[in-house]
């Protein structure tokens, strides 16, 4: 096949490209420039898409003997990922920019251009498996549970999966990938993995949002509506947050309080006991299926609400264009804007953005 290898400048994408070459495919490497003013150097494991990363990707491509290009996707990245991130926080939701990047950039914009140029598939260094199932192609968890990235790939559709290649999915551990990179003479063999949000390399999400969204003083209230504190901007708070609340009124039982809800219209933050974070139901209308759609409108599944959360057995119902999920044991710390990915064993069924949740603990309980 003609393969376009997305090369971030890290070890995973470099080894993925190497395996595609070794398998006999016609491979071309491409690095995506996602920032008009990318930094020159990384700071340890923070940041990505820097000039340093582009150079690391080029060196890897040279080592593999494949053509290499840098494509400017900065405008699309700004519109579809950064602006979306800001808009979601303004609306009181907690977005996952990695999901949006996979959905809108790597497997939409990049794949579209690849197909237009005559490539058969896009190759990435994600840890996930593609399996030929009885009813078509299926997306499954990777062999290495610690590195599994099927959650952030849950937004991919059947058509996108049909033109995707994940060479690392069956690799038992990241250590083996690094050892292979070293054996192949790739200089990125021991390069640190990227963490945090790539366009906020210093990790100060609150400060970054304050600069983009601005500050607006408001009230922090408990579940009864009583004012227990003040804040300088509701966007700086996320559901489940405990630290940095600066509450002026202690809880009656003396226990810590957590953010339960962010109300952007009234610029209010609601806090309460940890027990109130338990969620008995979640629902959303923005959903997609990773492969074939469920054969019935009601089905059992495991649901994961964060990239590193444990999956929870649940029951899903599709009605009136909305997916509703009721877990066997309550979810914890659910926030609107998060993505819920549904699994059947290791297979990804699909995903939806959480629009609504129902607490398992009524007010006053």
Coordinates of C-alpha atoms in Angstrom, one line a residue:
X1 CA 0.0 0.0 0.0
X2 CA 0.9 3.7 -0.3
X3 CA 1.2 4.8 3.3
X4 CA 1.4 8.3 4.7
X5 CA 3.2 8.1 8.1
X6 CA 2.3 10.8 10.5
X7 CA 5.6 11.5 12.3
X8 CA 5.3 13.6 15.4
X9 CA 9.0 13.5 16.2
X10 CA 8.5 10.9 19.0
X11 CA 9.7 7.3 19.3
X12 CA 6.2 5.7 18.7
X13 CA 5.5 7.3 15.3
X14 CA 9.1 6.7 14.2
X15 CA 8.9 3.0 14.9
X16 CA 5.5 2.8 13.4
X17 CA 6.8 4.2 10.2
X18 CA 9.8 1.9 10.3
X19 CA 7.5 -1.1 10.6
X20 CA 5.4 0.1 7.7
X21 CA 8.6 0.3 5.6
X22 CA 9.8 -3.1 6.7
X23 CA 6.4 -4.6 5.7
X24 CA 7.1 -3.5 2.2
X25 CA 4.7 -0.5 1.9
X26 CA 5.5 2.6 -0.1
X27 CA 5.9 5.1 2.8
X28 CA 6.1 8.8 2.9
X29 CA 6.7 10.7 6.2
X30 CA 4.8 13.9 7.1
X31 CA 5.1 16.1 10.2
X32 CA 2.2 18.4 11.0
X33 CA 3.0 22.0 12.0
X34 CA 0.1 22.8 14.3
X35 CA 1.3 26.2 15.6
X36 CA 2.2 29.3 13.7
X37 CA 4.6 30.2 16.4
X38 CA 5.9 26.8 17.6
X39 CA 8.5 26.7 20.3
X40 CA 12.1 25.9 19.3
X41 CA 12.7 23.4 22.1
X42 CA 10.7 21.1 24.3
X43 CA 10.8 21.3 28.1
X44 CA 11.3 17.7 29.1
X45 CA 8.0 15.9 28.4
X46 CA 6.0 19.1 27.9
X47 CA 4.9 20.4 24.6
X48 CA 5.0 18.9 21.1
X49 CA 5.0 20.1 17.5
X50 CA 8.1 22.2 18.2
X51 CA 10.9 22.9 15.7
X52 CA 12.9 20.3 17.6
X53 CA 10.2 17.7 17.1
X54 CA 10.1 18.5 13.3
X55 CA 13.8 18.0 13.1
X56 CA 13.6 14.7 15.1
X57 CA 11.0 13.5 12.6
X58 CA 13.1 14.5 9.7
X59 CA 16.1 12.6 11.1
X60 CA 14.0 9.5 11.6
X61 CA 12.7 9.7 8.0
X62 CA 16.2 10.1 6.7
X63 CA 17.3 7.1 8.7
X64 CA 14.5 5.0 7.2
X65 CA 15.2 6.3 3.7
X66 CA 11.7 7.7 3.1
X67 CA 10.6 11.1 1.6
X68 CA 9.6 13.6 4.3
X69 CA 7.5 16.7 4.3
X70 CA 6.1 19.3 6.8
X71 CA 2.5 20.3 6.3
X72 CA 1.1 23.4 7.8
X73 CA -2.2 22.5 9.6
X74 CA -2.0 25.4 12.1
X75 CA -5.1 27.2 10.9
X76 CA -7.2 24.1 11.0
X77 CA -5.8 23.1 14.4
X78 CA -6.6 26.6 15.7
X79 CA -10.2 26.5 14.4
X80 CA -11.0 22.9 15.3
X81 CA -9.1 22.2 18.5
X82 CA -7.9 25.4 20.2
X83 CA -11.0 27.5 19.5
X84 CA -13.2 24.5 20.4
X85 CA -11.3 24.1 23.7
X86 CA -11.9 27.7 24.6
X87 CA -15.6 27.6 23.6
X88 CA -16.3 24.5 25.6
X89 CA -14.8 26.0 28.7
X90 CA -16.8 29.1 28.2
X91 CA -19.9 26.9 28.1
X92 CA -19.0 25.2 31.4
X93 CA -17.9 22.0 29.8
X94 CA -14.6 20.1 30.1
X95 CA -13.3 19.2 26.6
X96 CA -10.7 16.6 25.6
X97 CA -8.4 18.3 23.0
X98 CA -6.7 15.0 22.1
X99 CA -10.0 13.6 21.1
X100 CA -10.8 16.6 18.9
X101 CA -7.3 16.5 17.4
X102 CA -7.7 12.9 16.4
X103 CA -11.2 13.5 15.1
X104 CA -10.6 16.8 13.2
X105 CA -6.9 16.8 12.3
X106 CA -5.2 13.5 12.2
X107 CA -8.1 11.4 10.9
X108 CA -10.0 14.0 9.1
X109 CA -7.9 16.8 7.6
X110 CA -4.8 14.7 7.3
X111 CA -6.6 11.6 6.0
X112 CA -8.6 13.6 3.5
X113 CA -5.5 15.1 2.0
X114 CA -3.7 11.7 2.0
X115 CA -6.6 10.1 0.0
X116 CA -6.7 13.1 -2.4
X117 CA -3.0 12.5 -3.0
X118 CA -3.5 8.8 -3.8
X119 CA -2.4 7.3 -0.5
X120 CA -4.3 4.2 0.8
X121 CA -3.9 4.8 4.5
X122 CA -2.5 7.0 7.3
X123 CA 0.0 5.3 9.7
X124 CA 0.3 6.6 13.3
X125 CA 2.1 5.5 16.4
X126 CA -1.1 5.0 18.5
X127 CA -1.4 2.0 20.6
X128 CA -4.6 0.3 19.4
X129 CA -5.5 -2.7 17.2
X130 CA -7.6 -3.1 14.0
X131 CA -9.2 -6.5 13.7
X132 CA -11.1 -8.0 10.8
X133 CA -14.3 -9.0 12.5
X134 CA -17.3 -11.1 11.2
X135 CA -19.1 -7.8 10.3
X136 CA -16.2 -5.6 9.2
X137 CA -13.2 -3.8 10.6
X138 CA -13.1 -3.4 14.4
X139 CA -11.1 -1.1 16.7
X140 CA -9.7 -2.9 19.8
X141 CA -7.6 -2.1 22.8
X142 CA -3.8 -2.5 22.4
X143 CA -1.9 -5.5 23.8
X144 CA -0.1 -3.1 26.3
X145 CA -2.9 -2.1 28.6
X146 CA -0.7 0.6 30.2
X147 CA -0.2 2.3 26.8
X148 CA -3.7 1.6 25.3
X149 CA -5.0 4.6 23.4
X150 CA -8.3 3.2 22.1
X151 CA -10.2 5.7 24.2
X152 CA -8.8 8.7 22.4
X153 CA -9.4 6.9 19.1
X154 CA -13.0 6.2 19.9
X155 CA -14.2 9.1 17.8
X156 CA -13.0 7.4 14.5
X157 CA -15.7 6.2 12.1
X158 CA -15.8 3.0 10.1
X159 CA -14.7 4.9 7.0
X160 CA -11.7 6.4 8.8
X161 CA -10.7 3.1 10.3
X162 CA -10.7 1.5 6.8
X163 CA -7.8 3.9 5.8
X164 CA -5.8 3.7 9.1
X165 CA -2.8 1.6 10.1
X166 CA -1.6 1.1 13.7
X167 CA 1.6 -0.9 13.6
X168 CA 2.2 -0.8 17.4
X169 CA -1.1 -2.2 18.6
X170 CA 0.1 -5.7 19.2
X171 CA 3.4 -4.7 20.9
X172 CA 3.5 -6.0 24.5
X173 CA 5.2 -3.0 26.0
X174 CA 6.6 0.5 25.3
X175 CA 10.0 -0.8 26.5
X176 CA 10.2 -3.0 23.4
X177 CA 9.4 -0.1 21.2
X178 CA 12.2 1.9 22.6
X179 CA 14.6 -1.1 22.3
X180 CA 13.6 -1.5 18.7
X181 CA 14.1 2.2 18.0
X182 CA 17.6 2.0 19.5
X183 CA 18.4 -1.1 17.4
X184 CA 17.3 0.7 14.3
X185 CA 19.6 3.6 15.0
X186 CA 16.7 6.1 15.6
X187 CA 17.9 9.0 17.7
X188 CA 14.5 9.4 19.4
X189 CA 14.8 6.0 21.1
X190 CA 14.9 7.5 24.6
X191 CA 13.0 10.8 24.0
X192 CA 10.5 11.5 26.7
X193 CA 6.8 11.0 25.9
X194 CA 4.6 14.2 25.6
X195 CA 2.2 14.9 28.4
X196 CA -0.4 17.5 29.1
X197 CA -2.1 19.7 26.5
X198 CA 0.3 20.3 23.6
X199 CA -0.7 24.0 23.1
X200 CA -0.3 24.8 26.8
X201 CA 3.3 23.5 27.2
X202 CA 3.9 25.0 30.6
X203 CA 0.9 23.1 32.0
X204 CA -0.8 26.2 33.4
X205 CA -4.3 25.6 31.9
X206 CA -6.0 28.0 34.4
X207 CA -3.6 30.8 33.6
X208 CA -3.9 30.2 29.8
X209 CA -7.7 30.2 30.0
X210 CA -7.7 33.4 32.1
X211 CA -5.8 35.1 29.3
X212 CA -8.0 33.8 26.5
X213 CA -11.4 34.0 28.3
X214 CA -10.8 36.7 30.8
X215 CA -11.9 36.8 34.5
X216 CA -15.3 37.5 35.9
X217 CA -15.9 37.4 39.7
X218 CA -18.7 35.1 40.8
X219 CA -20.1 33.0 43.6
X220 CA -19.3 29.5 44.9
X221 CA -22.4 27.9 46.3
X222 CA -23.3 24.6 48.0
X223 CA -26.0 22.3 46.8
X224 CA -28.7 24.2 48.6
X225 CA -27.6 27.5 47.0
X226 CA -25.9 29.0 50.0
X227 CA -22.9 31.1 49.1
X228 CA -19.7 29.6 50.6
X229 CA -17.0 31.5 48.6
X230 CA -16.0 33.7 45.7
X231 CA -14.1 33.1 42.5
X232 CA -12.5 35.1 39.7
X233 CA -13.8 33.0 36.8
X234 CA -15.9 29.9 36.6
X235 CA -13.9 28.6 33.6
X236 CA -11.0 27.9 36.0
X237 CA -12.9 25.1 37.7
X238 CA -13.6 21.5 36.7
X239 CA -15.9 18.9 38.1
X240 CA -14.1 16.9 40.8
X241 CA -11.6 19.6 41.7
X242 CA -10.8 19.9 45.3
X243 CA -7.8 22.2 45.6
X244 CA -7.7 25.9 45.0
X245 CA -11.4 26.5 46.0
X246 CA -10.6 29.1 48.8
X247 CA -13.9 28.6 50.5
X248 CA -14.8 31.1 53.2
X249 CA -17.5 28.9 54.9
X250 CA -16.4 25.4 56.1
X251 CA -18.7 22.4 55.5
X252 CA -20.9 21.5 58.4
X253 CA -19.2 18.1 58.7
X254 CA -15.7 19.6 58.3
X255 CA -14.9 17.4 55.3
X256 CA -13.4 18.7 52.1
X257 CA -15.7 19.9 49.4
X258 CA -15.4 19.3 45.6
X259 CA -16.6 21.0 42.5
X260 CA -19.9 19.4 41.5
X261 CA -21.0 21.7 38.7
X262 CA -20.0 24.8 36.7
X263 CA -22.8 27.1 35.6
X264 CA -21.4 29.5 33.0
X265 CA -24.7 31.5 32.4
X266 CA -24.8 32.6 36.1
X267 CA -21.0 32.3 36.5
X268 CA -21.6 30.1 39.5
X269 CA -19.6 27.1 40.8
X270 CA -21.4 24.5 42.9
X271 CA -19.5 22.5 45.5
X272 CA -20.4 19.7 47.8
X273 CA -19.2 16.4 49.4
X274 CA -17.2 13.8 47.6
X275 CA -20.2 11.4 47.7
X276 CA -22.2 13.8 45.5
X277 CA -19.7 13.3 42.6
X278 CA -21.2 9.8 42.1
X279 CA -23.2 9.8 38.9
X280 CA -26.0 7.4 38.2
X281 CA -26.7 8.3 34.6
X282 CA -25.0 10.1 31.6
X283 CA -26.4 11.0 28.2
X284 CA -25.4 12.7 25.0
X285 CA -26.7 13.3 21.5
X286 CA -23.3 13.7 19.7
X287 CA -22.3 10.1 19.1
X288 CA -20.5 8.0 16.5
X289 CA -19.8 4.3 16.0
X290 CA -16.3 2.8 15.5
X291 CA -17.3 0.3 12.9
X292 CA -20.7 -1.4 12.8
X293 CA -23.5 0.3 14.8
X294 CA -25.2 -1.7 17.6
X295 CA -27.8 -4.1 16.2
X296 CA -30.3 -3.1 19.0
X297 CA -31.3 0.1 20.7
X298 CA -30.4 -1.4 24.1
X299 CA -27.2 -3.2 24.9
X300 CA -24.7 -4.0 27.7
X301 CA -21.3 -2.4 27.5
X302 CA -18.3 -1.2 29.4
X303 CA -18.0 2.6 29.5
X304 CA -14.8 4.6 30.0
X305 CA -15.2 8.4 30.8
X306 CA -11.5 9.4 30.8
X307 CA -8.4 8.3 29.0
X308 CA -7.0 6.5 32.1
X309 CA -10.2 5.6 33.9
X310 CA -11.3 2.0 34.6
X311 CA -14.1 0.9 32.3
X312 CA -17.5 0.4 34.2
X313 CA -20.1 -2.2 33.3
X314 CA -23.2 -0.4 32.1
X315 CA -26.5 -0.5 30.2
X316 CA -26.9 1.8 27.1
X317 CA -30.2 2.9 25.5
X318 CA -30.5 4.8 22.2
X319 CA -33.8 6.7 21.9
X320 CA -34.8 10.0 20.1
X321 CA -31.2 10.6 18.9
X322 CA -29.7 10.4 22.4
X323 CA -27.5 7.7 24.0
X324 CA -28.2 7.2 27.7
X325 CA -25.9 5.1 29.9
X326 CA -26.7 3.8 33.3
X327 CA -23.6 2.2 35.0
X328 CA -23.9 -0.8 37.4
X329 CA -21.8 1.2 39.9
X330 CA -21.8 5.0 39.8
X331 CA -19.3 6.9 37.8
X332 CA -17.2 9.5 39.7
X333 CA -16.5 13.1 38.7
X334 CA -18.4 13.3 35.4
X335 CA -18.3 16.6 33.7
X336 CA -20.3 17.8 30.6
X337 CA -18.0 17.9 27.6
X338 CA -16.2 14.7 28.6
X339 CA -16.2 11.8 26.1
X340 CA -17.8 8.4 27.1
X341 CA -16.4 5.5 25.1
X342 CA -18.4 2.3 25.0
X343 CA -16.7 -1.1 24.7
X344 CA -17.7 -4.7 24.1
X345 CA -14.8 -6.5 25.8
X346 CA -11.7 -5.0 24.1
X347 CA -13.7 -3.8 21.0
X348 CA -14.7 -0.1 20.8
X349 CA -18.4 0.2 20.0
X350 CA -18.5 4.0 19.8
X351 CA -18.5 7.2 21.8
X352 CA -20.6 10.2 22.7
X353 CA -20.0 13.6 24.3
X354 CA -21.6 13.8 27.7
X355 CA -24.3 16.6 27.7
X356 CA -26.2 15.6 30.8
X357 CA -25.6 13.7 34.0
X358 CA -27.7 12.6 37.0
X359 CA -26.2 12.5 40.5
X360 CA -26.6 9.3 42.4
X361 CA -26.9 11.3 45.6
X362 CA -30.0 13.6 45.8
X363 CA -29.7 17.0 47.4
X364 CA -30.2 16.7 51.2
X365 CA -29.4 13.0 51.2

